[in-house]
CSV table of C-alpha atoms in Angstrom, one decimal:
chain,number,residue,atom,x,y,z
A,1,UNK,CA,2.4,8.8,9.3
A,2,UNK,CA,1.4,10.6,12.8
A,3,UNK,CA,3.7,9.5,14.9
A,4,UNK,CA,6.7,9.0,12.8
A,5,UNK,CA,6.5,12.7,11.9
A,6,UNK,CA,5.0,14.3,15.1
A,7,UNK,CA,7.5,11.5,16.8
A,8,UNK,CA,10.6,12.9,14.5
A,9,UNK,CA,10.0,16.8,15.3
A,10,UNK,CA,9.6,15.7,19.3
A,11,UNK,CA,13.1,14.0,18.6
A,12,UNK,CA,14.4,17.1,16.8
A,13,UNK,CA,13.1,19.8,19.6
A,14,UNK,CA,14.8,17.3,22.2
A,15,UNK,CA,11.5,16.5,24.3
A,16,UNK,CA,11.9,13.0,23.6
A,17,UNK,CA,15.3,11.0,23.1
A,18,UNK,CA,15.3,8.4,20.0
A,19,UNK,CA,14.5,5.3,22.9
A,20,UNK,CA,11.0,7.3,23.8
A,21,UNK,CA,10.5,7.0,19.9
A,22,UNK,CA,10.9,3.7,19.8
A,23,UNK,CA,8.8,2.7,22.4
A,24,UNK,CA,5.6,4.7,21.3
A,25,UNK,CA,6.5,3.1,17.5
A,26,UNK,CA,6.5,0.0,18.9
A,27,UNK,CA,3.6,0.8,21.1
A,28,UNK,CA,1.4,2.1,18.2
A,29,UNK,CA,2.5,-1.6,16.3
A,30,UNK,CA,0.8,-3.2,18.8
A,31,UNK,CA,-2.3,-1.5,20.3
A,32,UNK,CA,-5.9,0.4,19.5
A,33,UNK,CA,-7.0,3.2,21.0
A,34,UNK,CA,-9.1,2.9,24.3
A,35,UNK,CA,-12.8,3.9,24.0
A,36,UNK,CA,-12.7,6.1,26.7
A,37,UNK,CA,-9.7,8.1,25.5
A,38,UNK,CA,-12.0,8.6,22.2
A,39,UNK,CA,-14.6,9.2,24.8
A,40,UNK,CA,-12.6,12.1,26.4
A,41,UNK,CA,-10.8,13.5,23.7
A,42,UNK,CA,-14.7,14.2,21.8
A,43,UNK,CA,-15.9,15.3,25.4
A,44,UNK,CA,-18.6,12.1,25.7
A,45,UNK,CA,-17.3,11.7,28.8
A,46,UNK,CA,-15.0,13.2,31.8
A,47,UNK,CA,-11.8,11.8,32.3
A,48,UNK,CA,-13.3,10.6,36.3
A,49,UNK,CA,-15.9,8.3,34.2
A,50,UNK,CA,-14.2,7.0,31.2
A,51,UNK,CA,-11.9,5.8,34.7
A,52,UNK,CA,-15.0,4.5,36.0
A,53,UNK,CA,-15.4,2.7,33.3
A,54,UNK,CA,-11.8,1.4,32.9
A,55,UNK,CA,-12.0,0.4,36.8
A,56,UNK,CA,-15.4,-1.3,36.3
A,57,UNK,CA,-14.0,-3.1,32.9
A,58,UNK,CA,-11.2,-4.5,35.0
A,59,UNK,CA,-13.3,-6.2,37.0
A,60,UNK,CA,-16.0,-7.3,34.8
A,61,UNK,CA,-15.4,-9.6,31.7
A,62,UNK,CA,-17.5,-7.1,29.9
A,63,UNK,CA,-16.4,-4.4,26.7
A,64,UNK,CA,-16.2,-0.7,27.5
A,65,UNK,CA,-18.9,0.4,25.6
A,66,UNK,CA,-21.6,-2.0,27.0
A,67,UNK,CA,-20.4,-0.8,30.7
A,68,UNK,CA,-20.9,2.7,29.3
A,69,UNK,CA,-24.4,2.8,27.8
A,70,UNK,CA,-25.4,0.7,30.9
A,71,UNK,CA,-24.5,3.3,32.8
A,72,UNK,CA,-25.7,5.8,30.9
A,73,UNK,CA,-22.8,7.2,30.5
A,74,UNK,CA,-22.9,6.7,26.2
A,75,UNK,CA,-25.3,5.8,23.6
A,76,UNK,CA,-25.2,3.2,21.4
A,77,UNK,CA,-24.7,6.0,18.6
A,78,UNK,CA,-21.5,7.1,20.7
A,79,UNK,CA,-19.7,4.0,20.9
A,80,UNK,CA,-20.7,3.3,17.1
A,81,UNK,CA,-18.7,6.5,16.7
A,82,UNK,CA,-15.8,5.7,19.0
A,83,UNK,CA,-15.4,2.6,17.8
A,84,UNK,CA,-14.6,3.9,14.4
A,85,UNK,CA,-11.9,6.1,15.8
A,86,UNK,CA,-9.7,3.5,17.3
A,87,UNK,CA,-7.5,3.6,14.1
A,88,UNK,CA,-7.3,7.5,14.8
A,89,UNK,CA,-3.1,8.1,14.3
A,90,UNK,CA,-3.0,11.1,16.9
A,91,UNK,CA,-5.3,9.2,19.6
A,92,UNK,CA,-3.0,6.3,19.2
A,93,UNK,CA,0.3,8.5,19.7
A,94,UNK,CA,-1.4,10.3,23.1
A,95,UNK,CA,-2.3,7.3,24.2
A,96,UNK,CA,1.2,5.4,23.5
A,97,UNK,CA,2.6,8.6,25.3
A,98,UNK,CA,0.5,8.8,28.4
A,99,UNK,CA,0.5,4.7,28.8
A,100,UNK,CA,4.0,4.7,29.0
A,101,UNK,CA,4.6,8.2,31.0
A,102,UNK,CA,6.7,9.9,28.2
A,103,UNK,CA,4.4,13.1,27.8
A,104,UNK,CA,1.0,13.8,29.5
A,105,UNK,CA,-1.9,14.7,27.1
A,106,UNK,CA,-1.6,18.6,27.6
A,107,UNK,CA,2.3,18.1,26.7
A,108,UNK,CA,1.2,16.4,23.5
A,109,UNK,CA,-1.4,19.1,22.8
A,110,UNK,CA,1.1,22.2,23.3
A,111,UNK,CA,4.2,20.5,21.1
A,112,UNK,CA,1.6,20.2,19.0
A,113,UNK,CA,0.2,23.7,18.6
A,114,UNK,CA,4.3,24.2,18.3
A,115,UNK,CA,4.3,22.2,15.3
A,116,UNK,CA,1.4,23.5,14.2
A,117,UNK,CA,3.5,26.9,13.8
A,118,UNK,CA,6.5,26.0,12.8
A,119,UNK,CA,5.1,24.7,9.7
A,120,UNK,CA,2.3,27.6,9.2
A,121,UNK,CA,-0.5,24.7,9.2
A,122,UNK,CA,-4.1,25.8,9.4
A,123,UNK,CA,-6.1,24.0,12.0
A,124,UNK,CA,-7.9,21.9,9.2
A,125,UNK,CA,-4.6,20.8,8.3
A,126,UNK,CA,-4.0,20.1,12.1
A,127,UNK,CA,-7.4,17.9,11.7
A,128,UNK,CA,-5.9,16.2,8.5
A,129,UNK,CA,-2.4,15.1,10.1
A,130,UNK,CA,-4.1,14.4,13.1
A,131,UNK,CA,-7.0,12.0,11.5
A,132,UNK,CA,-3.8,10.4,9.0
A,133,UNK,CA,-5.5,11.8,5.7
A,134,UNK,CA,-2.6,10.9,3.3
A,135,UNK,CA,-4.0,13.2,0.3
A,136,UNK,CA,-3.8,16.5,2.5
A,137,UNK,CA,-0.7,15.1,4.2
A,138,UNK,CA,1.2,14.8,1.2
A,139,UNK,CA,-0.5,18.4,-0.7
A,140,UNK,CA,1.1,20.1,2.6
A,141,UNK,CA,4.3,18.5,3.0
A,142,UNK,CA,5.4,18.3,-0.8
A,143,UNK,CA,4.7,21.1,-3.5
A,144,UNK,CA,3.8,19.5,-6.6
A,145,UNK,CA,1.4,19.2,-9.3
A,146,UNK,CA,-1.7,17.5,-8.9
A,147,UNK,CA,-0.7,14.3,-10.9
A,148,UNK,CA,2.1,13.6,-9.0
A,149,UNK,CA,1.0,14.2,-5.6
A,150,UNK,CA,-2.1,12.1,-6.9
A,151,UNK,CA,0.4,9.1,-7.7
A,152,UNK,CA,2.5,9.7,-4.3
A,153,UNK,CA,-0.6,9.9,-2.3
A,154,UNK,CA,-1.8,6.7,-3.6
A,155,UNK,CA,1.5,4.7,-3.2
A,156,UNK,CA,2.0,6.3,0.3
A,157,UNK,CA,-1.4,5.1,1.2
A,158,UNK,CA,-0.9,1.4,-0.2
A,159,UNK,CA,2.2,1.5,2.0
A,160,UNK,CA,0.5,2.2,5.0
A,161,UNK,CA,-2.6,-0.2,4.2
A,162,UNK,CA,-0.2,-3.7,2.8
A,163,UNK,CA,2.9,-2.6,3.9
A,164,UNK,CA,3.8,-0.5,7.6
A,165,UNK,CA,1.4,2.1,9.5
A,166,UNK,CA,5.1,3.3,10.5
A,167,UNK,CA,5.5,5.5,7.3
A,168,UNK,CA,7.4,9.2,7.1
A,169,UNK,CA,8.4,11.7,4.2
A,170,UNK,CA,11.8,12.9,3.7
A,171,UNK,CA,12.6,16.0,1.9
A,172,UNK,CA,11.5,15.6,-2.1
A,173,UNK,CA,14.4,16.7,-4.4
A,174,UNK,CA,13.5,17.1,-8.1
A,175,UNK,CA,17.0,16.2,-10.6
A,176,UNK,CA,17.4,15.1,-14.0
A,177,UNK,CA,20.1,11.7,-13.5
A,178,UNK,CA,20.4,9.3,-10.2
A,179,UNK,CA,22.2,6.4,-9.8
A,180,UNK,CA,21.2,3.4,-7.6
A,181,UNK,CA,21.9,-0.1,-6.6
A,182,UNK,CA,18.7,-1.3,-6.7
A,183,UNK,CA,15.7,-0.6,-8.0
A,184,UNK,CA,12.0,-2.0,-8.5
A,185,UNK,CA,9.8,-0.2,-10.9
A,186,UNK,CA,6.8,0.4,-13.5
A,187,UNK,CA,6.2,2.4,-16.7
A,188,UNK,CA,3.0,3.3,-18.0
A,189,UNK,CA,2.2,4.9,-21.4
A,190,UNK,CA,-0.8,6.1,-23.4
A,191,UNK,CA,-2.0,9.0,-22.4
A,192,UNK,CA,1.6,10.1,-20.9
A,193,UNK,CA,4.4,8.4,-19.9
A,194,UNK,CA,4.9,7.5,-15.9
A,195,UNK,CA,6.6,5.7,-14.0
A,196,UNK,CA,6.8,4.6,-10.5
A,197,UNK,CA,9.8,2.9,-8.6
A,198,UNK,CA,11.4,1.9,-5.5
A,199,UNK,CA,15.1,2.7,-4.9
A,200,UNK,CA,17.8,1.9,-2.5
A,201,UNK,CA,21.6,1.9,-2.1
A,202,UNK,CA,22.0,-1.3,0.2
A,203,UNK,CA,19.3,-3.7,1.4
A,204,UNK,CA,16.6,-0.9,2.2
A,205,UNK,CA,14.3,-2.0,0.2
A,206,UNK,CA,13.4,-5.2,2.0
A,207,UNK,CA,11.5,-3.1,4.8
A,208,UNK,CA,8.6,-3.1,1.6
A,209,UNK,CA,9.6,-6.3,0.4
A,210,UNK,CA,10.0,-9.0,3.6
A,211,UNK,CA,5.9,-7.5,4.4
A,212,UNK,CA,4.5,-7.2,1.1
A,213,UNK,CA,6.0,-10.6,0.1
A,214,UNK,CA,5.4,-12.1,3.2
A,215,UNK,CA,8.7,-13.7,3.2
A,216,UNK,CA,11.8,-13.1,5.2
A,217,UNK,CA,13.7,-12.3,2.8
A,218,UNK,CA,17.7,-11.2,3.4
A,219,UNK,CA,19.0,-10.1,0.4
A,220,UNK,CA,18.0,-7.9,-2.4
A,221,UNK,CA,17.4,-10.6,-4.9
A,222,UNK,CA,15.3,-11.5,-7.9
A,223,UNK,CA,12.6,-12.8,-5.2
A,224,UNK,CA,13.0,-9.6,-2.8
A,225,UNK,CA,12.7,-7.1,-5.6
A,226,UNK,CA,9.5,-9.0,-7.3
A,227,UNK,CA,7.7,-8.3,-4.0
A,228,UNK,CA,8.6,-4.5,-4.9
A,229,UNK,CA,7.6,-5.0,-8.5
A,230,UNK,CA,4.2,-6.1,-7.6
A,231,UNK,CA,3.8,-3.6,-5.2
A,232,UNK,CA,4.5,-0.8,-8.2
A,233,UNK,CA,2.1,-2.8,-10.2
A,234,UNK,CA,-0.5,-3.1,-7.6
A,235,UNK,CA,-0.4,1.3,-7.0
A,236,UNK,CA,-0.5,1.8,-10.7
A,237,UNK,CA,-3.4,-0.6,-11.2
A,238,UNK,CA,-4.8,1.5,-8.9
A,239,UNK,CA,-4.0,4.8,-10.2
A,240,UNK,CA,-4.6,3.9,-13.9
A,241,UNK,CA,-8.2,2.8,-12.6
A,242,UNK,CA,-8.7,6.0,-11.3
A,243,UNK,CA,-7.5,8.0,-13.7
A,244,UNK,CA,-9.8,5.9,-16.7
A,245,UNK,CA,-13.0,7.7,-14.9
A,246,UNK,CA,-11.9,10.4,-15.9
A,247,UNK,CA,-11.3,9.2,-19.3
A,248,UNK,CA,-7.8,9.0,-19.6
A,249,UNK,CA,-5.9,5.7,-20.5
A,250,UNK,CA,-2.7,4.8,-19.0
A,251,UNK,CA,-1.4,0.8,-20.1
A,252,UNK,CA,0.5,-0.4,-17.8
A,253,UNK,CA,4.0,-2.5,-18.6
A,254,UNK,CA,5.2,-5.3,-17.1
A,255,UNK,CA,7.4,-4.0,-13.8
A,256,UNK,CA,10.6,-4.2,-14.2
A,257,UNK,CA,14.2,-4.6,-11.6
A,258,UNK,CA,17.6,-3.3,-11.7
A,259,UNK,CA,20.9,-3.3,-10.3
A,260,UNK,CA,23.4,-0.6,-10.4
A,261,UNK,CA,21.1,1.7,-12.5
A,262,UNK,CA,21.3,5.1,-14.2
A,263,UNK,CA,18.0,6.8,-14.0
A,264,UNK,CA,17.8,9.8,-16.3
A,265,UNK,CA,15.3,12.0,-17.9
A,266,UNK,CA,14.8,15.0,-20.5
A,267,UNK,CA,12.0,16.0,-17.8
A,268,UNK,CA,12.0,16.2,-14.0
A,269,UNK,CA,12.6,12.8,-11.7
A,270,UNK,CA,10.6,13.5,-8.4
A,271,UNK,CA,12.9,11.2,-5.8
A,272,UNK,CA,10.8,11.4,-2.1
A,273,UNK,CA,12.7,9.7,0.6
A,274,UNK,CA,9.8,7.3,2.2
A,275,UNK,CA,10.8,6.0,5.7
A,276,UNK,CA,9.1,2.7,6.3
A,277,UNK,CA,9.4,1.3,9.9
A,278,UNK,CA,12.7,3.3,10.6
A,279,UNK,CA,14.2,2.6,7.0
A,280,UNK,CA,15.0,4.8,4.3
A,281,UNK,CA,14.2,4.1,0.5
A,282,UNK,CA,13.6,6.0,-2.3
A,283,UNK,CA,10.5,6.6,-4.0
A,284,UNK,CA,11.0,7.4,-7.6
A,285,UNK,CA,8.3,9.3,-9.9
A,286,UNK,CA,8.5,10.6,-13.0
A,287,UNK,CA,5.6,11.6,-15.4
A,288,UNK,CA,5.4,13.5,-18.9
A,289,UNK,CA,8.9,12.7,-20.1
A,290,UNK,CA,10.5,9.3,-20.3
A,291,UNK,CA,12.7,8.4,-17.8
A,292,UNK,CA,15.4,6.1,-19.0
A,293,UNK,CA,16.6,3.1,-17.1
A,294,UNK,CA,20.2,1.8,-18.0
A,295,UNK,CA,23.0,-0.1,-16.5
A,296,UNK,CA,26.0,1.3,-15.3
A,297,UNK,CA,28.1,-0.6,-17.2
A,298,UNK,CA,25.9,0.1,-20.4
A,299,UNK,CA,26.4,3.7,-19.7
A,300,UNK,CA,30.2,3.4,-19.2
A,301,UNK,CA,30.2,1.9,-23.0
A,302,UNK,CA,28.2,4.3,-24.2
A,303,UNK,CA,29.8,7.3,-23.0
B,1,UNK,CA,-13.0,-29.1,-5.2
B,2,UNK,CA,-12.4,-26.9,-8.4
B,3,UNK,CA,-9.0,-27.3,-9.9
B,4,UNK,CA,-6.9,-23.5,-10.8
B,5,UNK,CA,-4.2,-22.8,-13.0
B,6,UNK,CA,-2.4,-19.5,-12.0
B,7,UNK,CA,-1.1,-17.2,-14.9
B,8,UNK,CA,1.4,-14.4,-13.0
B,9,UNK,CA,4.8,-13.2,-14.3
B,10,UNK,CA,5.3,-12.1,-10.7
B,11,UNK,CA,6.3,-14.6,-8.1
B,12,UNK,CA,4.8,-12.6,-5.1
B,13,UNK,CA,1.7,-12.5,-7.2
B,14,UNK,CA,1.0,-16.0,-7.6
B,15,UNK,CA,2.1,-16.7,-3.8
B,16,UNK,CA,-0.7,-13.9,-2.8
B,17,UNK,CA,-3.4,-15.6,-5.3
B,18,UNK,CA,-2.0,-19.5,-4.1
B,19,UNK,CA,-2.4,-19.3,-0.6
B,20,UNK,CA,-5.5,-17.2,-0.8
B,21,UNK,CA,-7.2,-19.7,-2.6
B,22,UNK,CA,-5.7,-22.8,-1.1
B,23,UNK,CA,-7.3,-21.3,2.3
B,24,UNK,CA,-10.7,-21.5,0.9
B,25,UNK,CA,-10.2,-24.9,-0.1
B,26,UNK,CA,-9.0,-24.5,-3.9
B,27,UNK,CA,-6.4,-26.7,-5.2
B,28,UNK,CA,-3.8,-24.7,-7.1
B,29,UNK,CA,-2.5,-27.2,-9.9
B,30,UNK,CA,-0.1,-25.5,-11.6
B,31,UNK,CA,1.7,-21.5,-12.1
B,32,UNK,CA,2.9,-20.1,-15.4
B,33,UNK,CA,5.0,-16.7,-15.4
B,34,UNK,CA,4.1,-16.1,-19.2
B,35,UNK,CA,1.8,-16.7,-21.7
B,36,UNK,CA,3.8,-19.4,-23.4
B,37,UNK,CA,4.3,-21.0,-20.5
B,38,UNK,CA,0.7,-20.8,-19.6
B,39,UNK,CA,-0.4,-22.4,-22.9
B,40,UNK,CA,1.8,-25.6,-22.6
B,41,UNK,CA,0.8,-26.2,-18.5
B,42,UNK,CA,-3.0,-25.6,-20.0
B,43,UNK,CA,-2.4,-28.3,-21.9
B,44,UNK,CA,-0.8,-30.8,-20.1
B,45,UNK,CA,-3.5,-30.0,-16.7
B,46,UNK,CA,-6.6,-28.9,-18.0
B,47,UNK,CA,-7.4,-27.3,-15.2
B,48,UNK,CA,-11.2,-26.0,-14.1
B,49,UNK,CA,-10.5,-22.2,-14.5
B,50,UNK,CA,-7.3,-20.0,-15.1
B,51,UNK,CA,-6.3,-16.6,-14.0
B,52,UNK,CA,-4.8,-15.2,-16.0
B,53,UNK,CA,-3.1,-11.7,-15.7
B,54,UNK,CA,-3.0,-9.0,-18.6
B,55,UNK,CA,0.3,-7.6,-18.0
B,56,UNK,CA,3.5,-10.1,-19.1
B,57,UNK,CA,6.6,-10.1,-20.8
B,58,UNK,CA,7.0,-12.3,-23.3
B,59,UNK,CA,3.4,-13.3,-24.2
B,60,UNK,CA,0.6,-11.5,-22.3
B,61,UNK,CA,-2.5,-12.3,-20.9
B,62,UNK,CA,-4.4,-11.6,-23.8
B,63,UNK,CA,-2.5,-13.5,-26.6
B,64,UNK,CA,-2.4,-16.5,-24.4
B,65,UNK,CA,-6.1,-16.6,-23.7
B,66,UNK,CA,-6.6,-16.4,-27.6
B,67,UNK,CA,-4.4,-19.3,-28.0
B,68,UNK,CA,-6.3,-21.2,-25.1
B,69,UNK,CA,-9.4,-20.0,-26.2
B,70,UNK,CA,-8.8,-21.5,-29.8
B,71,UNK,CA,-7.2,-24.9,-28.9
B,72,UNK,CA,-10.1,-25.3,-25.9
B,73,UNK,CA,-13.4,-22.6,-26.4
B,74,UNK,CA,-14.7,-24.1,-23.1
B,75,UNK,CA,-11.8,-23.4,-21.3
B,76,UNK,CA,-12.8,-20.6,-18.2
B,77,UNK,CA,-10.3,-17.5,-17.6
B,78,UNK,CA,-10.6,-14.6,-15.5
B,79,UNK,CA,-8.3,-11.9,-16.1
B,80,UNK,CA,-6.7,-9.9,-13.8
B,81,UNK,CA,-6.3,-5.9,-15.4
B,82,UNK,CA,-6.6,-2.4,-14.5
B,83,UNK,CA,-10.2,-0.3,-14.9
B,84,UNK,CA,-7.5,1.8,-17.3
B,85,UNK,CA,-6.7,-1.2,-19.7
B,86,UNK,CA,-9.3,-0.7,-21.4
B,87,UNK,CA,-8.1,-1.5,-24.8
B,88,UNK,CA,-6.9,-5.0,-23.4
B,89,UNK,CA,-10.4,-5.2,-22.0
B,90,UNK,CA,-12.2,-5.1,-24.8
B,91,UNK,CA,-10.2,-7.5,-26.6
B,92,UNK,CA,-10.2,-10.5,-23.3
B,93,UNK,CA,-14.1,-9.7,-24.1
B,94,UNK,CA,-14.2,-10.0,-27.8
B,95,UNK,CA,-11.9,-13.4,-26.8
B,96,UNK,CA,-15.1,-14.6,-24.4
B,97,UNK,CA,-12.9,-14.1,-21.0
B,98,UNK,CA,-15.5,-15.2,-18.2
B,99,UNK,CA,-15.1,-12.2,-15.8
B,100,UNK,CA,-11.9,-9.6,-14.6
B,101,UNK,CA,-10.5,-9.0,-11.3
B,102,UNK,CA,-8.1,-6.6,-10.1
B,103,UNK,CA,-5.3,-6.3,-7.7
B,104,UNK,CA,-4.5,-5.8,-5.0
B,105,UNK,CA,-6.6,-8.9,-4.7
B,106,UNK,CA,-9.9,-8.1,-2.3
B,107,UNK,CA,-10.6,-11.6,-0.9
B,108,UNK,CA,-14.5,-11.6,-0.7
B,109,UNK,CA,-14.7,-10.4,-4.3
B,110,UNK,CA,-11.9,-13.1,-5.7
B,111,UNK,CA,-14.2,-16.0,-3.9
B,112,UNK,CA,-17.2,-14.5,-5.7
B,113,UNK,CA,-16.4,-14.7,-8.7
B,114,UNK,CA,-14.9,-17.4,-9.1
B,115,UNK,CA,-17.9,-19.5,-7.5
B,116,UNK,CA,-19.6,-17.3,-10.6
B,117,UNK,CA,-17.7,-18.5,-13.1
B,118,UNK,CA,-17.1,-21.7,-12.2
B,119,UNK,CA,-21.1,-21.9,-11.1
């Protein structure tokens, strides 16, 4: 979620064209942090011996932590600690940008305090985007109720653990009626009606469906949009185990798919573009009220 | 090695469970995508253990496992739910269900219980 968003307001200020985002994307895809750029970055150790270390590494078929705490340089407490920082999104996006000389490190860190204004964050919030905490991610980027953003942080984090670490939030719009191609979805009843869905208007939805399925799928199909439907059903298993600790009973019903849908609803349909590895789809919520799924064509007779 | 009969409405579901298992040395015998379905191949394969899952059109997992349970009371099932389905829990229990899983499917906790069940 880092680097998609911190990439996409770089992109948006003009310091880096849509190429440099591609490459640290890609980059990020592909690589861990380096120890000693955890090492650094916590002040364990100067930049001059975390590039001892590098240099020595090089030339020695030995791990960076074991040169380290020979050394002297680290304890075995340290490298337990930077080892369980390699997945750290902000530490991934310097290093993608250093590695391949887009930004230097004290670039990244004053676009960043740049961000950090444009959008009023606190610096805990700073420490949340930075560290990839989806729940504070998504109470800071989206305004809604607790349920909701309870349901979206969940899917969003399901995304990013089965599905792509290349995730990004679009701007939430809240309407009663929308009309789709596609879509995968799940209702739950009992204690309130929800439901959660995936939309698109071409073949979007595959970005979830060719990873979660782990089939290359081409077309939105029966087959593509099952992967989607299991995905739902997975999230709201989930969320409806969650939600039962605190005593409250959501069933779940079998997830459903649809093509050229009306979605409508007496309450509010919460629609948050997700982008998932450069792709746009549409994540559907809606919670209280019923939200009614028809055909087109059903509609057409009906009106 | 054990024989497993997969119970899944959803394609991508079974594939998940399939090649999971088949990795671990399971042979997979047959899939149903609905109760009904699941009933007919438990009779024609007997296999050693079923997962069966809770939510499904049609028939769900409960009202097959009472139908499997009935025609064969040895017969082992696991059944795949949510913590929140509780109501559906208590009734796969009341049927004598040999133990519950849920998805996403955690791989070191699907080996370990089936090697439970099927002791």
């Amino acid at each position: 979620m880092f680097c998609r968003c911190f990439g996409n307001y770089l992109l948006e200020k003009n310091i880096i064209s849509s190429e440099q985002l591609s490459t640290i994307l890609e980059y990020r895809r592909m690589n861990r942090v380096k120890l000693g750029l955890i090492a650094v970055d916590l002040k364990l150790l100067t930049k001059e011996k975390a590039e001892e270390v590098n240099r020595l590494q090089a030339t020695m078929d030995r791990r960076f932590g074991d040169i380290a705490i020979e050394k002297g340089y680290l304890t075995e407490n340290d490298v337990t600690k930077l080892l369980a920082l390699q997945g750290n999104p902000y530490l991934i996006f310097v290093q993608a940008v250093t590695e391949n000389h887009i930004l230097s490190k004290e670039t990244v860190d004053v676009c960043l305090t740049g961000f950090q204004k444009d959008n009023e964050f606190s610096d805990m919030d700073m420490e949340a985007i930075k560290n990839g905490d989806m729940d504070t991610i998504v109470s800071l980027f989206i305004n809604v109720g607790k349920e909701y953003s309870e349901l979206i942080s969940l899917a969003l984090r399901n995304i990013n653990r089965f599905i792509s670490n290349d995730i990004a939030m679009g701007k939430l719009s809240i309407c009663k009626e929308l009309s789709y191609q596609h879509i995968a979805f799940q209702r739950m009843n009992g204690a309130y009606d929800a439901l959660l869905g995936f939309a698109c208007n071409h073949k979007e939805l595959l970005a979830m469906a060719v990873p979660y399925g782990k089939e290359e799928f081409t077309s939105i199909d029966a087959d593509s949009l099952d992967a989607v439907c299991e995905f739902c059903n997975c999230t709201n298993g989930l969320y409806a185990s969650k939600l039962s600790h605190d005593n409250i009973d959501l069933e779940m019903l079998p997830p459903q798919a649809g093509n050229d849908i009306i979605l409508t609803s007496e309450g509010d349909i919460y629609d948050l573009p997700i982008q998932v590895d450069g792709v746009w789809v549409d994540m559907i919520v809606c919670m209280r009220e019923e939200c009614k799924v028809t055909s087109i064509a059903e509609d057409r007779r009906n009106a | 090695m054990s024989k497993i009969m997969i119970v899944d409405d959803s394609r991508t579901s079974r594939k998940i469970l399939r090649s999971l298992l088949e990795e671990e040395g399971y042979e997979v015998i047959g899939e149903a995508a609905d109760g009904k379905e699941a009933i007919k191949l438990y009779d024609q394969l007997k296999p050693d253990l079923v997962t069966m899952d809770i939510t499904m059109p049609e028939m769900d997992g409960v009202e097959a496992v009472k139908e499997i349970k009935r025609l064969y009371p040895s017969a082992k099932v696991i059944m795949i739910t949510a913590a929140g389905q509780k109501g559906k829990i208590i009734e796969a229990l009341k049927l004598g269900v040999d133990d519950f899983l849920t998805k996403p499917y955690e791989r070191e906790y699907v080996l370990e219980t089936i090697h439970k069940v099927l002791g």
